[in-house]
mmCIF file of C-alpha atoms and ligand atoms in Angstrom:
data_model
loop_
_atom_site.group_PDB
_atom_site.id
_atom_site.type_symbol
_atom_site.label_atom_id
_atom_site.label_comp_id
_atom_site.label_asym_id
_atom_site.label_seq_id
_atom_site.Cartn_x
_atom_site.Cartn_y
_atom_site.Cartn_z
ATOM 1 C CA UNK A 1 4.113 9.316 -15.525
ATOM 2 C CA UNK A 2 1.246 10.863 -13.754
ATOM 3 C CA UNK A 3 1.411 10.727 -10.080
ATOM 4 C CA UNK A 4 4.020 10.216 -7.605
ATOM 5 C CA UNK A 5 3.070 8.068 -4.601
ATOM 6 C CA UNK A 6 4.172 4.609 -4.390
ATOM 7 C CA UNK A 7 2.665 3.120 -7.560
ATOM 8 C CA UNK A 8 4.155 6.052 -9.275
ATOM 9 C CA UNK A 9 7.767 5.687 -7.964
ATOM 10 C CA UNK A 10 7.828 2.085 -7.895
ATOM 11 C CA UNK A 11 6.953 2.591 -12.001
ATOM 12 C CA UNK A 12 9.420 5.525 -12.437
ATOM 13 C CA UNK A 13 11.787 3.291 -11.174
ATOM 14 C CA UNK A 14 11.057 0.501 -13.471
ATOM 15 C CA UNK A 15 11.386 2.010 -16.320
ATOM 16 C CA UNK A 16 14.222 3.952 -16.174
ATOM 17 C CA UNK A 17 16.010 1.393 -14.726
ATOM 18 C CA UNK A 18 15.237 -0.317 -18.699
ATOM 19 C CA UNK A 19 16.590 2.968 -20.118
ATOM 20 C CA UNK A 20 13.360 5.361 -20.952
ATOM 21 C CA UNK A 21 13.731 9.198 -19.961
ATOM 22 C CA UNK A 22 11.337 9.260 -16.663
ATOM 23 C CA UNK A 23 9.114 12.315 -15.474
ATOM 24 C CA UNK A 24 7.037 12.103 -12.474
ATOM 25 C CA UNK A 25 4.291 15.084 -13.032
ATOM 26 C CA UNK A 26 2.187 15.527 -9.429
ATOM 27 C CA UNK A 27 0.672 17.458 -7.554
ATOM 28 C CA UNK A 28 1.245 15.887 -4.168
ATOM 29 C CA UNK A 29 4.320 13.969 -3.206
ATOM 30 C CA UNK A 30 4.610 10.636 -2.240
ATOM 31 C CA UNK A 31 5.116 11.917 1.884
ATOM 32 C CA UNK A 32 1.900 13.712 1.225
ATOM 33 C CA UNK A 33 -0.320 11.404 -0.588
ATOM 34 C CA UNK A 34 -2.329 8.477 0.629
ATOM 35 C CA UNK A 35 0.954 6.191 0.240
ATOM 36 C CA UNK A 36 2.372 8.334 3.167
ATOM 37 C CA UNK A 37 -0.340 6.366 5.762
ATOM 38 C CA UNK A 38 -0.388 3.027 5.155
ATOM 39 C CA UNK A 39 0.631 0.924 7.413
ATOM 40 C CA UNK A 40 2.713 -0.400 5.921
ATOM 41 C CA UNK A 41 3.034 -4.455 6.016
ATOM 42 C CA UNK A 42 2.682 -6.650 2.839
ATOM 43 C CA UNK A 43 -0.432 -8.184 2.644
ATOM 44 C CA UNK A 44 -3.104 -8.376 0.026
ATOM 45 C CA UNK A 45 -5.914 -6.353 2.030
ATOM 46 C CA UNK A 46 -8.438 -5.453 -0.401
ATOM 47 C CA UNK A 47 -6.531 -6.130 -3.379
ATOM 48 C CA UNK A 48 -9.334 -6.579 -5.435
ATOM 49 C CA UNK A 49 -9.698 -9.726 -8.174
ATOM 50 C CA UNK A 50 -7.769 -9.488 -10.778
ATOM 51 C CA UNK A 51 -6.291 -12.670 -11.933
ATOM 52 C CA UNK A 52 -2.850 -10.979 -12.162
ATOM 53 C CA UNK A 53 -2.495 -10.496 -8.167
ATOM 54 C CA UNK A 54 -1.145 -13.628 -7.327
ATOM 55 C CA UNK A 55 1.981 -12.848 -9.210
ATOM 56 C CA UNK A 56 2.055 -9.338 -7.782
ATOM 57 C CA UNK A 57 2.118 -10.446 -4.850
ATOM 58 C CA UNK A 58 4.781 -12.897 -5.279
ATOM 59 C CA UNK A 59 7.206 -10.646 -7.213
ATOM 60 C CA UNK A 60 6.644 -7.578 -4.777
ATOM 61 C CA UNK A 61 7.772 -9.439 -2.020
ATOM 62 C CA UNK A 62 10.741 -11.362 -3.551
ATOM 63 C CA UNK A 63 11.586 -7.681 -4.556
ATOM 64 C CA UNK A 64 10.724 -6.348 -0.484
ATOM 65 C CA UNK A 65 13.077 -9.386 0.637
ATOM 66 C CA UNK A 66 16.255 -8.352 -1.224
ATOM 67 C CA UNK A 67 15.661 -4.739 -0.218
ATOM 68 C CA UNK A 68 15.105 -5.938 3.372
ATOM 69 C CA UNK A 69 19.008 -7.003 3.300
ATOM 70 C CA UNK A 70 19.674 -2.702 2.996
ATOM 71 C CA UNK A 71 19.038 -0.977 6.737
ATOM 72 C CA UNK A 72 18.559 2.099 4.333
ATOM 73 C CA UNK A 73 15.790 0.942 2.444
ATOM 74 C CA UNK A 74 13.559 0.760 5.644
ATOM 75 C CA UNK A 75 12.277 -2.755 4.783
ATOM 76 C CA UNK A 76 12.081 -5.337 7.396
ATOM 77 C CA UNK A 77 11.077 -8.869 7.376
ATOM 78 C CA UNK A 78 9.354 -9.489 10.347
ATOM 79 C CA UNK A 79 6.839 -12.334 11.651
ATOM 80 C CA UNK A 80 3.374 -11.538 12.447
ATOM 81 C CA UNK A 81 0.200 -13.029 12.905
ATOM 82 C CA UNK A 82 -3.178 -12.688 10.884
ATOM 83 C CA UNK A 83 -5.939 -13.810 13.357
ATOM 84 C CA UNK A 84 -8.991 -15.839 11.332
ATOM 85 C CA UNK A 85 -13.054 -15.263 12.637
ATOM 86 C CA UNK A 86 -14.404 -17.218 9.632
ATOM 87 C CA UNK A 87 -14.170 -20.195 8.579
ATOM 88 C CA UNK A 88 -12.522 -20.405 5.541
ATOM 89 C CA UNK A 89 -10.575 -17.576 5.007
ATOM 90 C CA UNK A 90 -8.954 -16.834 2.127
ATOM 91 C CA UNK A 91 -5.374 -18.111 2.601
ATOM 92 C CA UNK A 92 -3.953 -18.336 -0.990
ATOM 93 C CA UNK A 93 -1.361 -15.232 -0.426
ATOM 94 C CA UNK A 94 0.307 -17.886 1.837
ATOM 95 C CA UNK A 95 1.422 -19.276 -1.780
ATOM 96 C CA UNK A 96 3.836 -16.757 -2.099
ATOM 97 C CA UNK A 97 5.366 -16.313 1.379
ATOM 98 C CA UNK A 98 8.260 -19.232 2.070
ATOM 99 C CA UNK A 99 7.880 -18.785 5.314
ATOM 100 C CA UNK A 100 4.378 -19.401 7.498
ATOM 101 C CA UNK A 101 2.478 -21.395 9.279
ATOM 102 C CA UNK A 102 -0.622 -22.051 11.501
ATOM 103 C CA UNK A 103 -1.016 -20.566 14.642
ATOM 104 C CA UNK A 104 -1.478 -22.399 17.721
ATOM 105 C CA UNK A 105 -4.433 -21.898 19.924
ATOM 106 C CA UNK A 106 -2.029 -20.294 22.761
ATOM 107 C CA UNK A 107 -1.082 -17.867 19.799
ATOM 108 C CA UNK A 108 -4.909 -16.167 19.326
ATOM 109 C CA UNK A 109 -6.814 -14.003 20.990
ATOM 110 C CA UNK A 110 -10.255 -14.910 22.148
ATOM 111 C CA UNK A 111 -12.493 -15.757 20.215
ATOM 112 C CA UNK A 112 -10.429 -16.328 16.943
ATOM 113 C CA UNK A 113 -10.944 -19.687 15.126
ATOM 114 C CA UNK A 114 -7.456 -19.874 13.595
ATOM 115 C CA UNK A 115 -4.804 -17.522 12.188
ATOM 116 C CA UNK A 116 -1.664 -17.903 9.992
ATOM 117 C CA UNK A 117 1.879 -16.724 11.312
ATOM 118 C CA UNK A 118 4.113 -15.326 8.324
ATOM 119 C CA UNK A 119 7.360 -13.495 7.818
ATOM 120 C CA UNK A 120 6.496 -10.906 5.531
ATOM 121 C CA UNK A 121 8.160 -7.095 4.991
ATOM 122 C CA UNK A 122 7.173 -4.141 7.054
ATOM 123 C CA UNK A 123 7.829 -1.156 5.334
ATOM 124 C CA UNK A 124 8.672 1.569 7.149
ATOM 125 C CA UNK A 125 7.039 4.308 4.917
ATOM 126 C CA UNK A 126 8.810 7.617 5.589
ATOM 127 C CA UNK A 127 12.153 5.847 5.291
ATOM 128 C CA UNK A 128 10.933 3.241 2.418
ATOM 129 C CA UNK A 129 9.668 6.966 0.371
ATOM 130 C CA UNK A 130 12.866 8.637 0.607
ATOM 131 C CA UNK A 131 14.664 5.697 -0.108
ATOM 132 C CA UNK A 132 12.588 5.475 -2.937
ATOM 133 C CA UNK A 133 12.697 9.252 -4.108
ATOM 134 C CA UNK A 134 16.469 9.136 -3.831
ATOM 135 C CA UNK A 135 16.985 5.885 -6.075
ATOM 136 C CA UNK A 136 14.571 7.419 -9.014
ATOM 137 C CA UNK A 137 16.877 10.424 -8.561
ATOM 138 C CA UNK A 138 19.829 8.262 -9.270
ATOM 139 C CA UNK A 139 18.090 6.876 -12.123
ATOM 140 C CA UNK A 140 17.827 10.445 -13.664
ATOM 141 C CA UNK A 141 13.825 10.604 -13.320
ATOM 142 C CA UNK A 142 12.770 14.118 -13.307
ATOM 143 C CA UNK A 143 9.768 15.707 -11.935
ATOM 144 C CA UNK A 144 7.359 18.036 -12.109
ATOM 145 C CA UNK A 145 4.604 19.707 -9.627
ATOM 146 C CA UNK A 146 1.645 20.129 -11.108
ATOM 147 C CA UNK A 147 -2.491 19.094 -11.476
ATOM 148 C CA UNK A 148 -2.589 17.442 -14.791
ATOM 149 C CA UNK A 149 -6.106 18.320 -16.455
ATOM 150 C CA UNK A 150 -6.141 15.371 -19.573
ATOM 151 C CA UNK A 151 -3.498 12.994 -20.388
ATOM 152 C CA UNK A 152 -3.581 14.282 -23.570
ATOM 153 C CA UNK A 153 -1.997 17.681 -22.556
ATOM 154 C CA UNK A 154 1.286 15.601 -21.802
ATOM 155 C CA UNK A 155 1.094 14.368 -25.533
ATOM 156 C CA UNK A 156 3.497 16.863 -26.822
ATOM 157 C CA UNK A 157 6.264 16.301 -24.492
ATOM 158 C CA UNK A 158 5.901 12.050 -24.053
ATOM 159 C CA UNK A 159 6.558 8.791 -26.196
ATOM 160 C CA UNK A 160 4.001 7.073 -23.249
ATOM 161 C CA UNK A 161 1.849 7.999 -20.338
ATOM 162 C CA UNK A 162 1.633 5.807 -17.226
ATOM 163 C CA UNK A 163 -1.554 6.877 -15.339
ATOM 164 C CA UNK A 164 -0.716 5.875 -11.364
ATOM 165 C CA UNK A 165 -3.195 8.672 -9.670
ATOM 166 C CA UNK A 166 -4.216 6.521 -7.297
ATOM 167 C CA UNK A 167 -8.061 7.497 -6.050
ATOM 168 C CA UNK A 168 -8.134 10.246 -8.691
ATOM 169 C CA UNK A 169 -7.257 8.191 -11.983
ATOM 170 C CA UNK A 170 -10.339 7.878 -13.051
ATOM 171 C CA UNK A 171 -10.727 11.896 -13.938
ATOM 172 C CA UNK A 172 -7.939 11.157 -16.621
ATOM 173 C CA UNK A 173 -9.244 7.708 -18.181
ATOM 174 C CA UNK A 174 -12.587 8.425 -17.889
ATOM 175 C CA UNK A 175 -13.378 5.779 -15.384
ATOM 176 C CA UNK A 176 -16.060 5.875 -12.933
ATOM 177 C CA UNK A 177 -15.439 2.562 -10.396
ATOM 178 C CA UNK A 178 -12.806 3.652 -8.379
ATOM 179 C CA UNK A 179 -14.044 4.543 -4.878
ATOM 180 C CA UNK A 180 -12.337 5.714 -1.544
ATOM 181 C CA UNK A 181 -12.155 3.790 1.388
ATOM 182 C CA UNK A 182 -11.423 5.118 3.941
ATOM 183 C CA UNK A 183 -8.995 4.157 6.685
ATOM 184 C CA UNK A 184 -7.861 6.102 10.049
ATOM 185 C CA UNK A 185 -4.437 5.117 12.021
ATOM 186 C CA UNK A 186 -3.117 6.332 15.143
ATOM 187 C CA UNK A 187 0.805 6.275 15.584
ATOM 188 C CA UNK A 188 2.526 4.940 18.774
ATOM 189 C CA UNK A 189 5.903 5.237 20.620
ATOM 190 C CA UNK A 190 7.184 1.368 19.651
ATOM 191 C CA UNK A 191 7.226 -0.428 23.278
ATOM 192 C CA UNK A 192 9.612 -2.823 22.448
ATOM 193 C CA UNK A 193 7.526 -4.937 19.851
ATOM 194 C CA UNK A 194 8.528 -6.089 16.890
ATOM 195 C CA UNK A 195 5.607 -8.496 15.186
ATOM 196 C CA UNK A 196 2.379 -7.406 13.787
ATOM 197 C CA UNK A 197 -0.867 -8.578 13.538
ATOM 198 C CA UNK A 198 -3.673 -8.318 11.930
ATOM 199 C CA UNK A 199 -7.650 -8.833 12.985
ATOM 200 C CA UNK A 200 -9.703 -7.846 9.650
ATOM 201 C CA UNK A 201 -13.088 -9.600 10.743
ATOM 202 C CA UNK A 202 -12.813 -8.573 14.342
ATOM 203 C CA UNK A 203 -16.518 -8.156 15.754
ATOM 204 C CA UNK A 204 -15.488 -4.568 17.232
ATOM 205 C CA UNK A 205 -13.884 -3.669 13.833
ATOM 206 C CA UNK A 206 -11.123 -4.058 11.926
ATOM 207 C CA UNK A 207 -7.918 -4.452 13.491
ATOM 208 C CA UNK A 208 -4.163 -4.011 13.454
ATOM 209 C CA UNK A 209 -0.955 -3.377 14.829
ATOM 210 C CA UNK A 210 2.205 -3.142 12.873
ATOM 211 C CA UNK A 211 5.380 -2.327 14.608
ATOM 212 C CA UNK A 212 7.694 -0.357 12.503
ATOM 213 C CA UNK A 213 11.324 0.634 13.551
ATOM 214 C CA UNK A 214 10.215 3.608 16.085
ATOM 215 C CA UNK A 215 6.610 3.382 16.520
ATOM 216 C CA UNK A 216 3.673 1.377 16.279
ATOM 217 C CA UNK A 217 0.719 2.129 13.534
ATOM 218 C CA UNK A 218 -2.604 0.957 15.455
ATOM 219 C CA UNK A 219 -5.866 0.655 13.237
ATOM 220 C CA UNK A 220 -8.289 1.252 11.623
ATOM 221 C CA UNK A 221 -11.285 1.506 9.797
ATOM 222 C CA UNK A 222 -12.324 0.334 5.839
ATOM 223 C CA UNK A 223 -15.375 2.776 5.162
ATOM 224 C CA UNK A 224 -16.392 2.771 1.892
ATOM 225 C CA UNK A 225 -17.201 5.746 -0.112
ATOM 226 C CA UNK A 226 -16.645 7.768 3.239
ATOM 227 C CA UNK A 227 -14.462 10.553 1.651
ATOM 228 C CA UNK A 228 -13.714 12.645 4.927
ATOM 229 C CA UNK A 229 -10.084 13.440 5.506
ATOM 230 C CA UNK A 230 -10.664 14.290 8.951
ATOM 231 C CA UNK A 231 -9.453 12.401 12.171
ATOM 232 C CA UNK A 232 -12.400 11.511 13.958
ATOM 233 C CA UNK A 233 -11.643 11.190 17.842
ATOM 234 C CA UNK A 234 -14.133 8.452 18.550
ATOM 235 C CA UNK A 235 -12.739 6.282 16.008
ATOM 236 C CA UNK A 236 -9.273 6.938 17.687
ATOM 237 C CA UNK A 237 -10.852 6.320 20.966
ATOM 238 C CA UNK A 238 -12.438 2.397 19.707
ATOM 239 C CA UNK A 239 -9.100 1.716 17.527
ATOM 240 C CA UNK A 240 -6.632 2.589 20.659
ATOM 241 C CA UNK A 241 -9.390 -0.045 22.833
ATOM 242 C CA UNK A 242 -9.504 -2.792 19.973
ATOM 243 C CA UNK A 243 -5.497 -2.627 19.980
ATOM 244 C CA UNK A 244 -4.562 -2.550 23.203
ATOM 245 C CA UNK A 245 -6.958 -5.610 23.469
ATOM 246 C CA UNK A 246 -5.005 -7.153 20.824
ATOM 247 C CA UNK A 247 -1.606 -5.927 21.805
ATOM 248 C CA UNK A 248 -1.509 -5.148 25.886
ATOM 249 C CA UNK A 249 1.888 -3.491 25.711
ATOM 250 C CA UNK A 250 -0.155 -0.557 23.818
ATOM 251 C CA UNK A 251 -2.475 0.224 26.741
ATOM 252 C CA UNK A 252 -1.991 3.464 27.866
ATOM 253 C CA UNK A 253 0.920 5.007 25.163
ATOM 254 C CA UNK A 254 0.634 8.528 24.154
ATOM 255 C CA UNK A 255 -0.389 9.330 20.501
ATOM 256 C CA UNK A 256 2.259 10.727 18.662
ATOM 257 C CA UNK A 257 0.538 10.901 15.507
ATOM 258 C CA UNK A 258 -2.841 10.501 14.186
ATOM 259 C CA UNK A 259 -3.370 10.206 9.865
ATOM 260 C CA UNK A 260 -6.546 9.381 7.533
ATOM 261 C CA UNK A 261 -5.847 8.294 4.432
ATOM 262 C CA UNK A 262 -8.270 7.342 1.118
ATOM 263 C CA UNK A 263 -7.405 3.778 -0.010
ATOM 264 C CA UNK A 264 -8.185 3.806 -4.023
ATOM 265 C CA UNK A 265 -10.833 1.141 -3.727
ATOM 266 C CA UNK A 266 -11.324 -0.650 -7.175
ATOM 267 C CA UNK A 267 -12.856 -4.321 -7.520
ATOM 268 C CA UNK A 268 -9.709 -5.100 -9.467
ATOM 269 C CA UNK A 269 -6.354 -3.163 -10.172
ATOM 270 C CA UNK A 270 -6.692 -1.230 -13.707
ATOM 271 C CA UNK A 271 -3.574 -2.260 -15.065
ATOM 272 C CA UNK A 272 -3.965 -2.069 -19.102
ATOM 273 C CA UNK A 273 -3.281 0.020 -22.095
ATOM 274 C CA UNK A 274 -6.386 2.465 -22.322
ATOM 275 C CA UNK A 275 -7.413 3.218 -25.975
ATOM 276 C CA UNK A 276 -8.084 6.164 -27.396
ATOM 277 C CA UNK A 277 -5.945 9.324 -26.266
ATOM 278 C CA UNK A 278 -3.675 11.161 -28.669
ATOM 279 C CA UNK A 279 -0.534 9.393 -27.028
ATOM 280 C CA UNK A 280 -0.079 5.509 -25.865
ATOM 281 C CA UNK A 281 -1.849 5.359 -22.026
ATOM 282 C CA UNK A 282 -0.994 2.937 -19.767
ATOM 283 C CA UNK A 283 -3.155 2.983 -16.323
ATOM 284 C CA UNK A 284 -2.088 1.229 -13.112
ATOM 285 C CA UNK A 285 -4.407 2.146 -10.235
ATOM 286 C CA UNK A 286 -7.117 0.944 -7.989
ATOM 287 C CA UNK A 287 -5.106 -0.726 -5.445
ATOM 288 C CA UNK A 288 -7.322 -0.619 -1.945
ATOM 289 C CA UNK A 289 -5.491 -1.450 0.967
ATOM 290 C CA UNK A 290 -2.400 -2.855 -0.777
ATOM 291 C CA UNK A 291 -0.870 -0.299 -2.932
ATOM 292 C CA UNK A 292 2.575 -0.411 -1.307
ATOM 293 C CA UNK A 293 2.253 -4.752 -1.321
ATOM 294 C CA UNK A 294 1.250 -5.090 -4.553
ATOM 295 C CA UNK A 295 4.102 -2.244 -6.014
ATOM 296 C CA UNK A 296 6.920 -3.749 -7.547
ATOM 297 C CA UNK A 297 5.092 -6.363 -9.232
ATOM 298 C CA UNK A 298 2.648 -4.065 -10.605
ATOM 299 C CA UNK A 299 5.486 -1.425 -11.504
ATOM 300 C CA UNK A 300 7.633 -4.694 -13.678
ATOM 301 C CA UNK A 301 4.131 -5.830 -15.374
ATOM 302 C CA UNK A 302 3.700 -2.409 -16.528
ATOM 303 C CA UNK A 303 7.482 -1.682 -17.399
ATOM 304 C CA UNK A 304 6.781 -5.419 -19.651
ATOM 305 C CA UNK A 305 3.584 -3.473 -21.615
ATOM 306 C CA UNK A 306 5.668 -0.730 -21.956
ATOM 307 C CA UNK A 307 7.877 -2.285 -23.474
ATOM 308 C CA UNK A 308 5.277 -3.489 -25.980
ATOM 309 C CA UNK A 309 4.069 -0.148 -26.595
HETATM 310 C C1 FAD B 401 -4.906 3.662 6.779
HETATM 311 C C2 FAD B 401 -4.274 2.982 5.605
HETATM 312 C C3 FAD B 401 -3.458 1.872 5.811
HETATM 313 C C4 FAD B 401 -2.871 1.217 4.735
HETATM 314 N N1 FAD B 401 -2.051 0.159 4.983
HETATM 315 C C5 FAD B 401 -1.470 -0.483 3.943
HETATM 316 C C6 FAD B 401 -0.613 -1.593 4.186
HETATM 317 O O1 FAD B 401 -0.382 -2.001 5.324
HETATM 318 N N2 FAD B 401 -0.048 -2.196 3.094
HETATM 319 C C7 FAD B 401 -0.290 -1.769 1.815
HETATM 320 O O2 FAD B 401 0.234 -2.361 0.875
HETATM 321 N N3 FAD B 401 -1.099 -0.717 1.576
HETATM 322 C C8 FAD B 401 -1.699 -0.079 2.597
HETATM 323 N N4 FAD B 401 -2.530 0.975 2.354
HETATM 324 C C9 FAD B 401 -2.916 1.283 0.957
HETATM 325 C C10 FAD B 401 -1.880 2.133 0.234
HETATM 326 O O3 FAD B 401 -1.604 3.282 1.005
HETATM 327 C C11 FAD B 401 -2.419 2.513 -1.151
HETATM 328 O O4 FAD B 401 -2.866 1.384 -1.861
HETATM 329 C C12 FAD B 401 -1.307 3.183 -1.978
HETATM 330 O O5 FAD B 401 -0.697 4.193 -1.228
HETATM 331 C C13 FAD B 401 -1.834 3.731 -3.282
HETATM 332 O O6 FAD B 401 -0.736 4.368 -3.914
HETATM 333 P P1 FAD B 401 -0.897 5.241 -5.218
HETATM 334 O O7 FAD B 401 0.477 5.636 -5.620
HETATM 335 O O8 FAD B 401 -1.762 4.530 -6.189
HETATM 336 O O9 FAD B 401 -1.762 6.511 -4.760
HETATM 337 P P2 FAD B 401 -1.381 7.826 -3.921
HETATM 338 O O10 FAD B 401 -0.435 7.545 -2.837
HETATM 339 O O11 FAD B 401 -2.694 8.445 -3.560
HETATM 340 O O12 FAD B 401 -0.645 8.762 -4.969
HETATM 341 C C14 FAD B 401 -1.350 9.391 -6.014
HETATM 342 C C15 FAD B 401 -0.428 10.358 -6.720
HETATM 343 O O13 FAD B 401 -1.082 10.834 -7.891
HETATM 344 C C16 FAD B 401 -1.008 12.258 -7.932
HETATM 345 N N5 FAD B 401 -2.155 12.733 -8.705
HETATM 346 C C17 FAD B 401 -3.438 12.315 -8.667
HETATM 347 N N6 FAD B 401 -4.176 12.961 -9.594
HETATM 348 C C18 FAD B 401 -3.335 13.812 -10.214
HETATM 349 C C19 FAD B 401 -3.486 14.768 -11.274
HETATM 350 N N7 FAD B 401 -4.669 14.945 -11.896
HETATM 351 N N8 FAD B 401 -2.412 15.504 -11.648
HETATM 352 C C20 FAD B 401 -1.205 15.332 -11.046
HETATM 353 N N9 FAD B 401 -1.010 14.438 -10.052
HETATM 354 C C21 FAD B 401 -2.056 13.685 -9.659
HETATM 355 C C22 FAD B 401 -0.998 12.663 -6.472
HETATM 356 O O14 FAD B 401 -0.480 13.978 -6.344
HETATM 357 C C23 FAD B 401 -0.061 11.595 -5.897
HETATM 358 O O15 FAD B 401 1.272 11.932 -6.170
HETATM 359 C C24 FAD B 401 -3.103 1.683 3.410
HETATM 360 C C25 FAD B 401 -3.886 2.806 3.206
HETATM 361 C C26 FAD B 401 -4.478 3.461 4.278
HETATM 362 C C27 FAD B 401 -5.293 4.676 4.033
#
């Protein structure tokens, strides 16, 4: 398995939990890679087209709900609110989500035309990662810290390779259409909120507040190809105005935390056996802005080709 965020783990996981001898090789861990800033709430933000989401989606959050019913795990389900601009917006992840409905016009803020209300899991990410980490460790996955070059300089020591390097895949399976973009968050003490919402076509910008257990993550931004890692303070400055517009209780918190983070921006997942290496490849990357929604049923469709291989 190359790389070790959540696409990584969630696959680690997976397969040794069917019995195959599991090592993670990265050079980051999963608190220090992209994974570590989403948000994290399940929804299929620029998920990208393949025909295969739907069921991703479905069978990551039937996964997120049983998890939810373990405090440890850091899952939550919790009802929020995504606000609509246009009309018709896409509403077909509402397909796998038992419980939603619309929003009444009391429920938006101005200027939205409609907006679904969902109970969906927020995943608290630092708790959700170690949780994560520690049940691969009780699965007996091993790792390794290291920059792998090729995939086929793990040939010698592997029966199969699972490629999950998130933005940097494509350096190893010589693919050229994955593309950053980028998003910017600014953490919050947690007033006393528990929802989350989200305002993608928001005039001022994109838009959202999730609540986690002890702080709030306000966003953000979705620039594409923008590959700068730096917090820029006049982004902060619009996303803290946009949010507290959104979310009053916000208005005036101080920042405890401030993250930028690459989303691996693909126009569908890569999720396929790649030809042509001296050792079976599988790749499962490209997951935008819903990496940590889409995991488990990414990480049990490739555990099924592996099992093919
Ligand atoms: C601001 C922001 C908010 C987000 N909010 C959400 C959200 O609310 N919900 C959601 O589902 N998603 C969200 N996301 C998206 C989510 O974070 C990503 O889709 C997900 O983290 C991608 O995971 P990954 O494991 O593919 O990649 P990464 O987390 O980037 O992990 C890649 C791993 O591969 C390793 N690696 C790469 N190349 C090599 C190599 N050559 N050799 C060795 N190791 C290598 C790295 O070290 C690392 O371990 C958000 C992202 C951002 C930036």
């Amino acid at each position: 398995m190359v790389g070790g965020g959540v696409i990584g783990l969630s696959i680690a996981a997976e397969l040794a939990r069917a019995g195959n001898a599991v090592t993670v090789v990265a050079d980051r861990s999963a608190t220090d890679s992209v994974s570590a800033v989403a948000a994290a709430v399940w929804f299929p933000y620029r998920a990208g087209t393949s025909p295969a989401v739907p069921t991703w989606l479905a069978r990551s959050l039937v996964r997120f709900a049983e998890l939810a019913a373990d405090r440890a795990t850091g899952v939550d389900l919790r009802e929020g609110m995504v606000v609509e601009r246009r009309p018709g917006a896409d509403r077909s992840w509402t397909a796998a989500v038992p419980e939603h409905r619309e929003a009444t016009t009391a429920e938006l803020p101005p200027g939205a035309l409609a907006g679904v209300r969902a109970t969906v899991p927020v995943i608290t990410v630092p708790t959700y990662l170690a949780w994560l980490h520690a049940r691969c460790d009780r699965l007996g996955v091993r790792y390794v810290r290291r920059t792998v070059g090729s995939v086929d300089e793990c040939a010698a020591d592997a029966d199969l390779v699972v490629v999950a390097a998130g933005l940097r895949s494509g350096e190893l399976v010589d693919d050229d259409t994955l593309y950053p973009i980028r998003g910017q968050v600014v953490r919050l003490p947690n007033p006393g909120i528990t929802e989350w919402v989200t305002d993608d076509d928001n005039p001022a910008g994109v838009t959202y507040v999730v609540s986690r257990r002890n702080d709030v993550v306000c966003g953000g931004v979705a620039e594409v190809e923008n590959w700068d890692l730096t917090p820029d303070p006049d982004t902060e400055a619009a996303i803290l105005r946009r949010t507290a517009a959104l979310v009053p209780a916000l208005a005036g918190l101080p920042v405890l935390s401030r993250d930028v983070g690459l989303r691996p921006g693909r126009d569908t997942v890569r999720l396929e056996r790649v030809e042509g290496h001296a050792v079976p490849v599988l790749a499962c990357y490209g997951h935008g802005g819903a990496g940590v929604t889409m995991s488990w049923g990414c990480a049990e469709a490739v555990a099924d080709l592996a099992r093919g291989s």
